[in-house]
PDB file of C-alpha atoms in Angstrom:
ATOM      1  CA  UNK A   1       9.474  22.858  -5.991  1.00  0.00           C
ATOM      2  CA  UNK A   2      12.597  21.931  -4.114  1.00  0.00           C
ATOM      3  CA  UNK A   3      14.315  18.687  -3.452  1.00  0.00           C
ATOM      4  CA  UNK A   4      14.966  18.235   0.231  1.00  0.00           C
ATOM      5  CA  UNK A   5      18.303  16.964   1.413  1.00  0.00           C
ATOM      6  CA  UNK A   6      18.060  13.281   2.174  1.00  0.00           C
ATOM      7  CA  UNK A   7      19.066  12.368   5.761  1.00  0.00           C
ATOM      8  CA  UNK A   8      21.345   9.372   6.213  1.00  0.00           C
ATOM      9  CA  UNK A   9      18.474   7.508   7.907  1.00  0.00           C
ATOM     10  CA  UNK A  10      16.475   7.764   4.694  1.00  0.00           C
ATOM     11  CA  UNK A  11      18.798   6.170   2.145  1.00  0.00           C
ATOM     12  CA  UNK A  12      17.218   5.935  -1.308  1.00  0.00           C
ATOM     13  CA  UNK A  13      14.234   7.931   0.017  1.00  0.00           C
ATOM     14  CA  UNK A  14      13.785  11.203  -1.830  1.00  0.00           C
ATOM     15  CA  UNK A  15      11.420  13.776  -0.327  1.00  0.00           C
ATOM     16  CA  UNK A  16       9.985  16.669  -2.315  1.00  0.00           C
ATOM     17  CA  UNK A  17       7.900  19.332  -0.599  1.00  0.00           C
ATOM     18  CA  UNK A  18       5.904  21.971  -2.444  1.00  0.00           C
ATOM     19  CA  UNK A  19       4.189  25.032  -0.961  1.00  0.00           C
ATOM     20  CA  UNK A  20       3.283  23.524   2.408  1.00  0.00           C
ATOM     21  CA  UNK A  21       1.111  25.939   4.400  1.00  0.00           C
ATOM     22  CA  UNK A  22       2.201  25.727   8.033  1.00  0.00           C
ATOM     23  CA  UNK A  23      -0.799  27.827   9.168  1.00  0.00           C
ATOM     24  CA  UNK A  24      -3.388  25.722   7.342  1.00  0.00           C
ATOM     25  CA  UNK A  25      -4.894  23.036   9.615  1.00  0.00           C
ATOM     26  CA  UNK A  26      -5.215  19.513   8.311  1.00  0.00           C
ATOM     27  CA  UNK A  27      -8.815  18.467   7.782  1.00  0.00           C
ATOM     28  CA  UNK A  28     -10.148  15.887  10.240  1.00  0.00           C
ATOM     29  CA  UNK A  29     -11.445  13.257   7.820  1.00  0.00           C
ATOM     30  CA  UNK A  30      -8.655  12.045   5.570  1.00  0.00           C
ATOM     31  CA  UNK A  31      -9.160   9.997   2.414  1.00  0.00           C
ATOM     32  CA  UNK A  32      -6.250   7.583   1.985  1.00  0.00           C
ATOM     33  CA  UNK A  33      -5.566   5.507  -1.140  1.00  0.00           C
ATOM     34  CA  UNK A  34      -3.266   2.549  -1.836  1.00  0.00           C
ATOM     35  CA  UNK A  35      -2.473   1.427  -5.379  1.00  0.00           C
ATOM     36  CA  UNK A  36       0.015  -1.012  -6.877  1.00  0.00           C
ATOM     37  CA  UNK A  37       0.640   0.862 -10.085  1.00  0.00           C
ATOM     38  CA  UNK A  38       2.883  -1.805 -11.701  1.00  0.00           C
ATOM     39  CA  UNK A  39       5.225   0.720 -13.310  1.00  0.00           C
ATOM     40  CA  UNK A  40       4.660   4.399 -12.568  1.00  0.00           C
ATOM     41  CA  UNK A  41       6.051   5.746 -15.818  1.00  0.00           C
ATOM     42  CA  UNK A  42       4.017   3.348 -17.955  1.00  0.00           C
ATOM     43  CA  UNK A  43       0.863   4.120 -15.987  1.00  0.00           C
ATOM     44  CA  UNK A  44       1.429   7.873 -16.218  1.00  0.00           C
ATOM     45  CA  UNK A  45       1.847   7.634 -19.990  1.00  0.00           C
ATOM     46  CA  UNK A  46      -1.644   6.098 -20.133  1.00  0.00           C
ATOM     47  CA  UNK A  47      -3.189   8.912 -18.077  1.00  0.00           C
ATOM     48  CA  UNK A  48      -3.729   6.686 -15.032  1.00  0.00           C
ATOM     49  CA  UNK A  49      -3.494   9.564 -12.550  1.00  0.00           C
ATOM     50  CA  UNK A  50      -5.853  12.043 -14.204  1.00  0.00           C
ATOM     51  CA  UNK A  51      -8.657  11.142 -11.788  1.00  0.00           C
ATOM     52  CA  UNK A  52      -6.558  12.453  -8.878  1.00  0.00           C
ATOM     53  CA  UNK A  53      -6.439  16.008 -10.212  1.00  0.00           C
ATOM     54  CA  UNK A  54      -8.773  18.120  -8.121  1.00  0.00           C
ATOM     55  CA  UNK A  55      -9.874  15.092  -6.099  1.00  0.00           C
ATOM     56  CA  UNK A  56     -10.450  15.049  -2.328  1.00  0.00           C
ATOM     57  CA  UNK A  57      -7.792  12.353  -1.844  1.00  0.00           C
ATOM     58  CA  UNK A  58      -5.288  13.327   0.868  1.00  0.00           C
ATOM     59  CA  UNK A  59      -2.752  10.502   0.571  1.00  0.00           C
ATOM     60  CA  UNK A  60      -1.800   8.013  -2.128  1.00  0.00           C
ATOM     61  CA  UNK A  61       0.557   5.127  -1.421  1.00  0.00           C
ATOM     62  CA  UNK A  62       1.880   3.720  -4.695  1.00  0.00           C
ATOM     63  CA  UNK A  63       3.653   0.372  -4.908  1.00  0.00           C
ATOM     64  CA  UNK A  64       5.803  -1.251  -7.577  1.00  0.00           C
ATOM     65  CA  UNK A  65       6.723   2.097  -9.106  1.00  0.00           C
ATOM     66  CA  UNK A  66       9.820   0.646 -10.837  1.00  0.00           C
ATOM     67  CA  UNK A  67      11.412   4.110 -10.909  1.00  0.00           C
ATOM     68  CA  UNK A  68      14.223   6.085  -9.317  1.00  0.00           C
ATOM     69  CA  UNK A  69      13.311   9.516  -7.869  1.00  0.00           C
ATOM     70  CA  UNK A  70      14.829  11.293 -10.863  1.00  0.00           C
ATOM     71  CA  UNK A  71      12.646   9.204 -13.195  1.00  0.00           C
ATOM     72  CA  UNK A  72       9.311  10.300 -11.716  1.00  0.00           C
ATOM     73  CA  UNK A  73       7.372  12.082 -14.502  1.00  0.00           C
ATOM     74  CA  UNK A  74       6.952  15.834 -14.004  1.00  0.00           C
ATOM     75  CA  UNK A  75       3.167  15.523 -14.249  1.00  0.00           C
ATOM     76  CA  UNK A  76       3.080  13.576 -10.961  1.00  0.00           C
ATOM     77  CA  UNK A  77       4.237  16.758  -9.204  1.00  0.00           C
ATOM     78  CA  UNK A  78       1.206  18.593 -10.596  1.00  0.00           C
ATOM     79  CA  UNK A  79      -1.507  16.410  -9.070  1.00  0.00           C
ATOM     80  CA  UNK A  80      -2.024  18.716  -6.086  1.00  0.00           C
ATOM     81  CA  UNK A  81       0.043  16.917  -3.436  1.00  0.00           C
ATOM     82  CA  UNK A  82       2.408  19.025  -1.350  1.00  0.00           C
ATOM     83  CA  UNK A  83       4.782  16.256  -0.276  1.00  0.00           C
ATOM     84  CA  UNK A  84       6.104  13.353  -2.334  1.00  0.00           C
ATOM     85  CA  UNK A  85       8.373  10.653  -0.918  1.00  0.00           C
ATOM     86  CA  UNK A  86      10.106   7.946  -2.938  1.00  0.00           C
ATOM     87  CA  UNK A  87      11.916   4.811  -1.809  1.00  0.00           C
ATOM     88  CA  UNK A  88      13.402   3.047  -4.816  1.00  0.00           C
ATOM     89  CA  UNK A  89      14.957  -0.388  -5.104  1.00  0.00           C
ATOM     90  CA  UNK A  90      18.686  -0.671  -5.643  1.00  0.00           C
ATOM     91  CA  UNK A  91      17.930  -2.783  -8.725  1.00  0.00           C
ATOM     92  CA  UNK A  92      16.755  -0.662 -11.652  1.00  0.00           C
ATOM     93  CA  UNK A  93      13.201  -1.103 -12.916  1.00  0.00           C
ATOM     94  CA  UNK A  94      12.106  -3.152  -9.916  1.00  0.00           C
ATOM     95  CA  UNK A  95       9.788  -2.751  -6.951  1.00  0.00           C
ATOM     96  CA  UNK A  96       9.845   0.653  -5.210  1.00  0.00           C
ATOM     97  CA  UNK A  97       7.204   2.723  -3.416  1.00  0.00           C
ATOM     98  CA  UNK A  98       6.134   6.365  -3.542  1.00  0.00           C
ATOM     99  CA  UNK A  99       3.790   8.334  -1.309  1.00  0.00           C
ATOM    100  CA  UNK A 100       1.888  11.497  -2.239  1.00  0.00           C
ATOM    101  CA  UNK A 101       0.439  13.553   0.626  1.00  0.00           C
ATOM    102  CA  UNK A 102      -1.462  16.800   1.101  1.00  0.00           C
ATOM    103  CA  UNK A 103      -0.363  17.059   4.733  1.00  0.00           C
ATOM    104  CA  UNK A 104       3.080  17.404   6.238  1.00  0.00           C
ATOM    105  CA  UNK A 105       4.610  14.295   7.762  1.00  0.00           C
ATOM    106  CA  UNK A 106       7.990  12.875   8.646  1.00  0.00           C
ATOM    107  CA  UNK A 107       8.848  10.100   6.183  1.00  0.00           C
ATOM    108  CA  UNK A 108      11.551   7.491   6.482  1.00  0.00           C
ATOM    109  CA  UNK A 109      12.532   4.145   5.057  1.00  0.00           C
ATOM    110  CA  UNK A 110      12.392   0.795   6.779  1.00  0.00           C
ATOM    111  CA  UNK A 111      13.799   0.299  10.283  1.00  0.00           C
ATOM    112  CA  UNK A 112      12.967  -3.389  10.717  1.00  0.00           C
ATOM    113  CA  UNK A 113      14.271  -4.959   7.481  1.00  0.00           C
ATOM    114  CA  UNK A 114      17.107  -4.530   4.995  1.00  0.00           C
ATOM    115  CA  UNK A 115      15.137  -2.621   2.392  1.00  0.00           C
ATOM    116  CA  UNK A 116      17.333  -2.822  -0.707  1.00  0.00           C
ATOM    117  CA  UNK A 117      14.160  -3.637  -2.661  1.00  0.00           C
ATOM    118  CA  UNK A 118      12.486  -0.327  -1.801  1.00  0.00           C
ATOM    119  CA  UNK A 119       9.391  -1.813  -0.178  1.00  0.00           C
ATOM    120  CA  UNK A 120       8.529   0.498   2.712  1.00  0.00           C
ATOM    121  CA  UNK A 121       7.794   4.121   3.462  1.00  0.00           C
ATOM    122  CA  UNK A 122       6.884   5.027   7.035  1.00  0.00           C
ATOM    123  CA  UNK A 123       5.062   8.319   7.669  1.00  0.00           C
ATOM    124  CA  UNK A 124       4.603   9.918  11.093  1.00  0.00           C
ATOM    125  CA  UNK A 125       2.289  12.773  11.996  1.00  0.00           C
ATOM    126  CA  UNK A 126       0.651  13.595  15.325  1.00  0.00           C
ATOM    127  CA  UNK A 127       0.146  10.253  17.110  1.00  0.00           C
ATOM    128  CA  UNK A 128      -0.226   8.226  13.884  1.00  0.00           C
ATOM    129  CA  UNK A 129       2.180   5.998  11.957  1.00  0.00           C
ATOM    130  CA  UNK A 130       1.134   5.305   8.361  1.00  0.00           C
ATOM    131  CA  UNK A 131       2.958   2.676   6.296  1.00  0.00           C
ATOM    132  CA  UNK A 132       2.975   2.355   2.509  1.00  0.00           C
ATOM    133  CA  UNK A 133       4.297  -1.165   1.817  1.00  0.00           C
ATOM    134  CA  UNK A 134       4.863  -3.412  -1.177  1.00  0.00           C
ATOM    135  CA  UNK A 135       5.008  -6.823   0.488  1.00  0.00           C
ATOM    136  CA  UNK A 136       7.099  -9.501  -1.258  1.00  0.00           C
ATOM    137  CA  UNK A 137       5.660 -12.027  -3.693  1.00  0.00           C
ATOM    138  CA  UNK A 138       6.486 -15.650  -2.851  1.00  0.00           C
ATOM    139  CA  UNK A 139       5.680 -17.332  -6.151  1.00  0.00           C
ATOM    140  CA  UNK A 140       9.141 -17.295  -7.709  1.00  0.00           C
ATOM    141  CA  UNK A 141      10.831 -19.875  -5.457  1.00  0.00           C
ATOM    142  CA  UNK A 142      10.986 -21.413  -2.005  1.00  0.00           C
ATOM    143  CA  UNK A 143      13.680 -18.866  -1.167  1.00  0.00           C
ATOM    144  CA  UNK A 144      11.390 -15.966  -2.071  1.00  0.00           C
ATOM    145  CA  UNK A 145       8.554 -17.477  -0.055  1.00  0.00           C
ATOM    146  CA  UNK A 146      10.895 -17.695   2.942  1.00  0.00           C
ATOM    147  CA  UNK A 147      11.913 -14.057   2.311  1.00  0.00           C
ATOM    148  CA  UNK A 148       8.247 -13.065   2.239  1.00  0.00           C
ATOM    149  CA  UNK A 149       7.446 -14.842   5.502  1.00  0.00           C
ATOM    150  CA  UNK A 150      10.488 -13.291   7.210  1.00  0.00           C
ATOM    151  CA  UNK A 151       9.366  -9.854   6.027  1.00  0.00           C
ATOM    152  CA  UNK A 152       5.847 -10.563   7.304  1.00  0.00           C
ATOM    153  CA  UNK A 153       7.092 -11.606  10.748  1.00  0.00           C
ATOM    154  CA  UNK A 154       9.472  -8.687  11.227  1.00  0.00           C
ATOM    155  CA  UNK A 155       6.930  -6.127  10.068  1.00  0.00           C
ATOM    156  CA  UNK A 156       4.193  -7.419  12.356  1.00  0.00           C
ATOM    157  CA  UNK A 157       6.534  -7.373  15.349  1.00  0.00           C
ATOM    158  CA  UNK A 158       7.419  -3.757  14.548  1.00  0.00           C
ATOM    159  CA  UNK A 159       3.784  -2.707  14.025  1.00  0.00           C
ATOM    160  CA  UNK A 160       2.659  -4.399  17.259  1.00  0.00           C
ATOM    161  CA  UNK A 161       5.351  -2.575  19.222  1.00  0.00           C
ATOM    162  CA  UNK A 162       4.163   0.760  17.809  1.00  0.00           C
ATOM    163  CA  UNK A 163       0.538  -0.032  18.675  1.00  0.00           C
ATOM    164  CA  UNK A 164       1.507  -1.105  22.212  1.00  0.00           C
ATOM    165  CA  UNK A 165       3.198   2.267  22.686  1.00  0.00           C
ATOM    166  CA  UNK A 166      -0.172   3.946  22.156  1.00  0.00           C
ATOM    167  CA  UNK A 167       0.315   5.142  18.592  1.00  0.00           C
ATOM    168  CA  UNK A 168      -2.358   4.744  15.955  1.00  0.00           C
ATOM    169  CA  UNK A 169      -1.031   2.431  13.230  1.00  0.00           C
ATOM    170  CA  UNK A 170      -2.250   2.271   9.625  1.00  0.00           C
ATOM    171  CA  UNK A 171      -0.644   0.071   7.023  1.00  0.00           C
ATOM    172  CA  UNK A 172      -1.657  -0.187   3.427  1.00  0.00           C
ATOM    173  CA  UNK A 173      -0.331  -1.774   0.287  1.00  0.00           C
ATOM    174  CA  UNK A 174      -0.115  -4.855  -1.851  1.00  0.00           C
ATOM    175  CA  UNK A 175       0.071  -7.598   0.780  1.00  0.00           C
ATOM    176  CA  UNK A 176       0.344 -10.282  -1.938  1.00  0.00           C
ATOM    177  CA  UNK A 177      -1.975 -12.670  -0.054  1.00  0.00           C
ATOM    178  CA  UNK A 178      -5.713 -13.237  -0.242  1.00  0.00           C
ATOM    179  CA  UNK A 179      -6.966 -13.892   3.265  1.00  0.00           C
ATOM    180  CA  UNK A 180     -10.147 -15.923   2.924  1.00  0.00           C
ATOM    181  CA  UNK A 181     -11.895 -17.952   0.238  1.00  0.00           C
ATOM    182  CA  UNK A 182     -14.201 -15.005  -0.479  1.00  0.00           C
ATOM    183  CA  UNK A 183     -11.111 -12.938  -1.323  1.00  0.00           C
ATOM    184  CA  UNK A 184     -10.403 -14.679  -4.619  1.00  0.00           C
ATOM    185  CA  UNK A 185     -12.492 -16.065  -7.437  1.00  0.00           C
ATOM    186  CA  UNK A 186     -11.027 -19.602  -7.488  1.00  0.00           C
ATOM    187  CA  UNK A 187      -9.875 -20.550  -3.986  1.00  0.00           C
ATOM    188  CA  UNK A 188      -9.780 -24.320  -4.456  1.00  0.00           C
ATOM    189  CA  UNK A 189      -7.624 -24.080  -7.576  1.00  0.00           C
ATOM    190  CA  UNK A 190      -5.105 -21.873  -5.748  1.00  0.00           C
ATOM    191  CA  UNK A 191      -4.688 -23.702  -2.447  1.00  0.00           C
ATOM    192  CA  UNK A 192      -1.095 -24.587  -3.345  1.00  0.00           C
ATOM    193  CA  UNK A 193      -0.257 -21.244  -4.945  1.00  0.00           C
ATOM    194  CA  UNK A 194       1.771 -18.622  -3.100  1.00  0.00           C
ATOM    195  CA  UNK A 195      -0.618 -15.838  -2.312  1.00  0.00           C
ATOM    196  CA  UNK A 196      -3.163 -18.267  -0.868  1.00  0.00           C
ATOM    197  CA  UNK A 197      -1.009 -20.763   0.996  1.00  0.00           C
ATOM    198  CA  UNK A 198      -2.069 -21.714   4.532  1.00  0.00           C
ATOM    199  CA  UNK A 199       1.063 -20.173   6.064  1.00  0.00           C
ATOM    200  CA  UNK A 200       0.443 -16.866   4.268  1.00  0.00           C
ATOM    201  CA  UNK A 201      -3.225 -16.767   5.228  1.00  0.00           C
ATOM    202  CA  UNK A 202      -2.296 -17.679   8.810  1.00  0.00           C
ATOM    203  CA  UNK A 203      -0.138 -14.554   8.952  1.00  0.00           C
ATOM    204  CA  UNK A 204      -3.177 -12.382   8.190  1.00  0.00           C
ATOM    205  CA  UNK A 205      -5.025 -14.306  10.907  1.00  0.00           C
ATOM    206  CA  UNK A 206      -2.192 -13.310  13.248  1.00  0.00           C
ATOM    207  CA  UNK A 207      -2.401  -9.680  12.118  1.00  0.00           C
ATOM    208  CA  UNK A 208      -6.096  -9.608  13.046  1.00  0.00           C
ATOM    209  CA  UNK A 209      -5.546 -11.524  16.304  1.00  0.00           C
ATOM    210  CA  UNK A 210      -2.966  -8.864  17.199  1.00  0.00           C
ATOM    211  CA  UNK A 211      -5.701  -6.216  17.113  1.00  0.00           C
ATOM    212  CA  UNK A 212      -5.380  -4.884  13.576  1.00  0.00           C
ATOM    213  CA  UNK A 213      -8.569  -4.417  11.582  1.00  0.00           C
ATOM    214  CA  UNK A 214      -9.113  -5.329   7.925  1.00  0.00           C
ATOM    215  CA  UNK A 215     -10.963  -2.123   7.129  1.00  0.00           C
ATOM    216  CA  UNK A 216     -12.825  -3.391   4.066  1.00  0.00           C
ATOM    217  CA  UNK A 217     -14.276  -6.349   5.979  1.00  0.00           C
ATOM    218  CA  UNK A 218     -15.044  -4.114   8.969  1.00  0.00           C
ATOM    219  CA  UNK A 219     -17.243  -1.930   6.775  1.00  0.00           C
ATOM    220  CA  UNK A 220     -18.610  -4.420   4.241  1.00  0.00           C
ATOM    221  CA  UNK A 221     -18.646  -7.726   6.118  1.00  0.00           C
ATOM    222  CA  UNK A 222     -18.536 -10.824   3.919  1.00  0.00           C
ATOM    223  CA  UNK A 223     -19.315  -9.084   0.649  1.00  0.00           C
ATOM    224  CA  UNK A 224     -18.177 -11.294  -2.226  1.00  0.00           C
ATOM    225  CA  UNK A 225     -16.758 -10.774  -5.716  1.00  0.00           C
ATOM    226  CA  UNK A 226     -14.758  -7.690  -4.707  1.00  0.00           C
ATOM    227  CA  UNK A 227     -11.146  -7.889  -5.870  1.00  0.00           C
ATOM    228  CA  UNK A 228      -8.158  -5.576  -6.274  1.00  0.00           C
ATOM    229  CA  UNK A 229      -5.955  -7.562  -8.695  1.00  0.00           C
ATOM    230  CA  UNK A 230      -6.688  -9.396 -11.930  1.00  0.00           C
ATOM    231  CA  UNK A 231      -4.322 -11.261 -14.238  1.00  0.00           C
ATOM    232  CA  UNK A 232      -3.745  -9.703 -17.643  1.00  0.00           C
ATOM    233  CA  UNK A 233      -4.555 -13.103 -19.132  1.00  0.00           C
ATOM    234  CA  UNK A 234      -7.852 -14.462 -20.419  1.00  0.00           C
ATOM    235  CA  UNK A 235      -9.811 -11.216 -19.900  1.00  0.00           C
ATOM    236  CA  UNK A 236      -9.689 -11.821 -16.152  1.00  0.00           C
ATOM    237  CA  UNK A 237     -10.628  -8.267 -15.185  1.00  0.00           C
ATOM    238  CA  UNK A 238     -13.479  -8.114 -17.658  1.00  0.00           C
ATOM    239  CA  UNK A 239     -14.783 -11.382 -16.187  1.00  0.00           C
ATOM    240  CA  UNK A 240     -13.957 -10.294 -12.599  1.00  0.00           C
ATOM    241  CA  UNK A 241     -11.772 -13.327 -11.960  1.00  0.00           C
ATOM    242  CA  UNK A 242      -9.535 -11.705  -9.395  1.00  0.00           C
ATOM    243  CA  UNK A 243      -7.960 -11.618  -5.953  1.00  0.00           C
ATOM    244  CA  UNK A 244      -8.305  -9.130  -3.074  1.00  0.00           C
ATOM    245  CA  UNK A 245      -4.663  -8.733  -2.081  1.00  0.00           C
ATOM    246  CA  UNK A 246      -4.490  -4.955  -1.476  1.00  0.00           C
ATOM    247  CA  UNK A 247      -5.492  -3.822   2.002  1.00  0.00           C
ATOM    248  CA  UNK A 248      -5.772  -1.108   4.612  1.00  0.00           C
ATOM    249  CA  UNK A 249      -5.280  -2.368   8.164  1.00  0.00           C
ATOM    250  CA  UNK A 250      -5.665  -0.115  11.202  1.00  0.00           C
ATOM    251  CA  UNK A 251      -4.851  -0.648  14.864  1.00  0.00           C
ATOM    252  CA  UNK A 252      -7.765  -1.267  17.227  1.00  0.00           C
ATOM    253  CA  UNK A 253      -7.517   2.204  18.780  1.00  0.00           C
ATOM    254  CA  UNK A 254      -8.348   3.742  15.381  1.00  0.00           C
ATOM    255  CA  UNK A 255     -11.385   1.553  14.698  1.00  0.00           C
ATOM    256  CA  UNK A 256     -13.888   4.100  16.124  1.00  0.00           C
ATOM    257  CA  UNK A 257     -12.481   6.704  13.728  1.00  0.00           C
ATOM    258  CA  UNK A 258     -12.969   4.634  10.566  1.00  0.00           C
ATOM    259  CA  UNK A 259     -15.683   6.210   8.392  1.00  0.00           C
ATOM    260  CA  UNK A 260     -15.525   4.176   5.188  1.00  0.00           C
ATOM    261  CA  UNK A 261     -13.516   1.625   3.200  1.00  0.00           C
ATOM    262  CA  UNK A 262     -13.739   1.093  -0.546  1.00  0.00           C
ATOM    263  CA  UNK A 263     -12.317  -0.585  -3.633  1.00  0.00           C
ATOM    264  CA  UNK A 264     -12.156   1.536  -6.797  1.00  0.00           C
ATOM    265  CA  UNK A 265     -12.431  -1.276  -9.331  1.00  0.00           C
ATOM    266  CA  UNK A 266     -13.438   1.121 -12.103  1.00  0.00           C
ATOM    267  CA  UNK A 267     -10.040   2.877 -12.055  1.00  0.00           C
ATOM    268  CA  UNK A 268      -7.759   1.481 -14.773  1.00  0.00           C
ATOM    269  CA  UNK A 269      -4.031   1.886 -15.405  1.00  0.00           C
ATOM    270  CA  UNK A 270      -2.633  -1.225 -13.708  1.00  0.00           C
ATOM    271  CA  UNK A 271      -3.466  -4.875 -13.109  1.00  0.00           C
ATOM    272  CA  UNK A 272      -4.407  -3.679  -9.606  1.00  0.00           C
ATOM    273  CA  UNK A 273      -7.048  -1.090  -8.746  1.00  0.00           C
ATOM    274  CA  UNK A 274      -6.879   1.488  -5.945  1.00  0.00           C
ATOM    275  CA  UNK A 275      -8.284   0.670  -2.519  1.00  0.00           C
ATOM    276  CA  UNK A 276      -8.904   3.193   0.224  1.00  0.00           C
ATOM    277  CA  UNK A 277     -10.356   4.361   3.487  1.00  0.00           C
ATOM    278  CA  UNK A 278     -11.791   7.524   4.982  1.00  0.00           C
ATOM    279  CA  UNK A 279     -10.754   8.038   8.585  1.00  0.00           C
ATOM    280  CA  UNK A 280     -11.079  10.811  11.173  1.00  0.00           C
ATOM    281  CA  UNK A 281      -7.571  11.731  12.327  1.00  0.00           C
TER     282      UNK A 281
END
């Protein structure tokens, strides 16, 4: 294992590469996972990543890791991924994203937003741009809601420009908004709650109108009672009183390559569960 030097364009982004085989072709169908882990070190101590050992998962985008690169547990480097990238928040114990990949890619931090909160990793390989993003939560205050909406707008403008250039665009992560009434257990009770406000839902409408595809809905249509986050209160997960706020979106030019989309609700270790896609790249 070696720690790569961090270019100036990748502030707070630590890249670790292990035994990458340059002569070994990447498989066509990739299985990609997104998971808000809500504290990487706490989750690792509970064995949350054991299911990844020996799995056929090619990429894992983790959000809300709440760790600096030097705090990543050693066991994470033994899950079978050859490249690990970390973008930590300036504030200790807050936010942060990490990406684990079995294929070589060029990773960098955010180019469209001041990313002191460690919310974005951008990965480029071939003609594909893959984003691992922890989108802001707007529930704390009006100021944080405004911050969230500004982040939303700037990211979508950036993603649309990439798609217009002919690149395939994939973005995954905790979007912190349920799109439709079927995406949460109690829509009427949450109409005035950030995460289901009209302006937040309208942004996802705009994402789709811009040509990006909600992969889970593309595969499963209007299937109900499928969620990716549950409150720790009142046995919400046990009762399946949740929200679908974790997504994979792909640009329209990748839609023919999408093979599957799934929600791994049986995987524990966080108040979120992993979501994923299989795609031919």
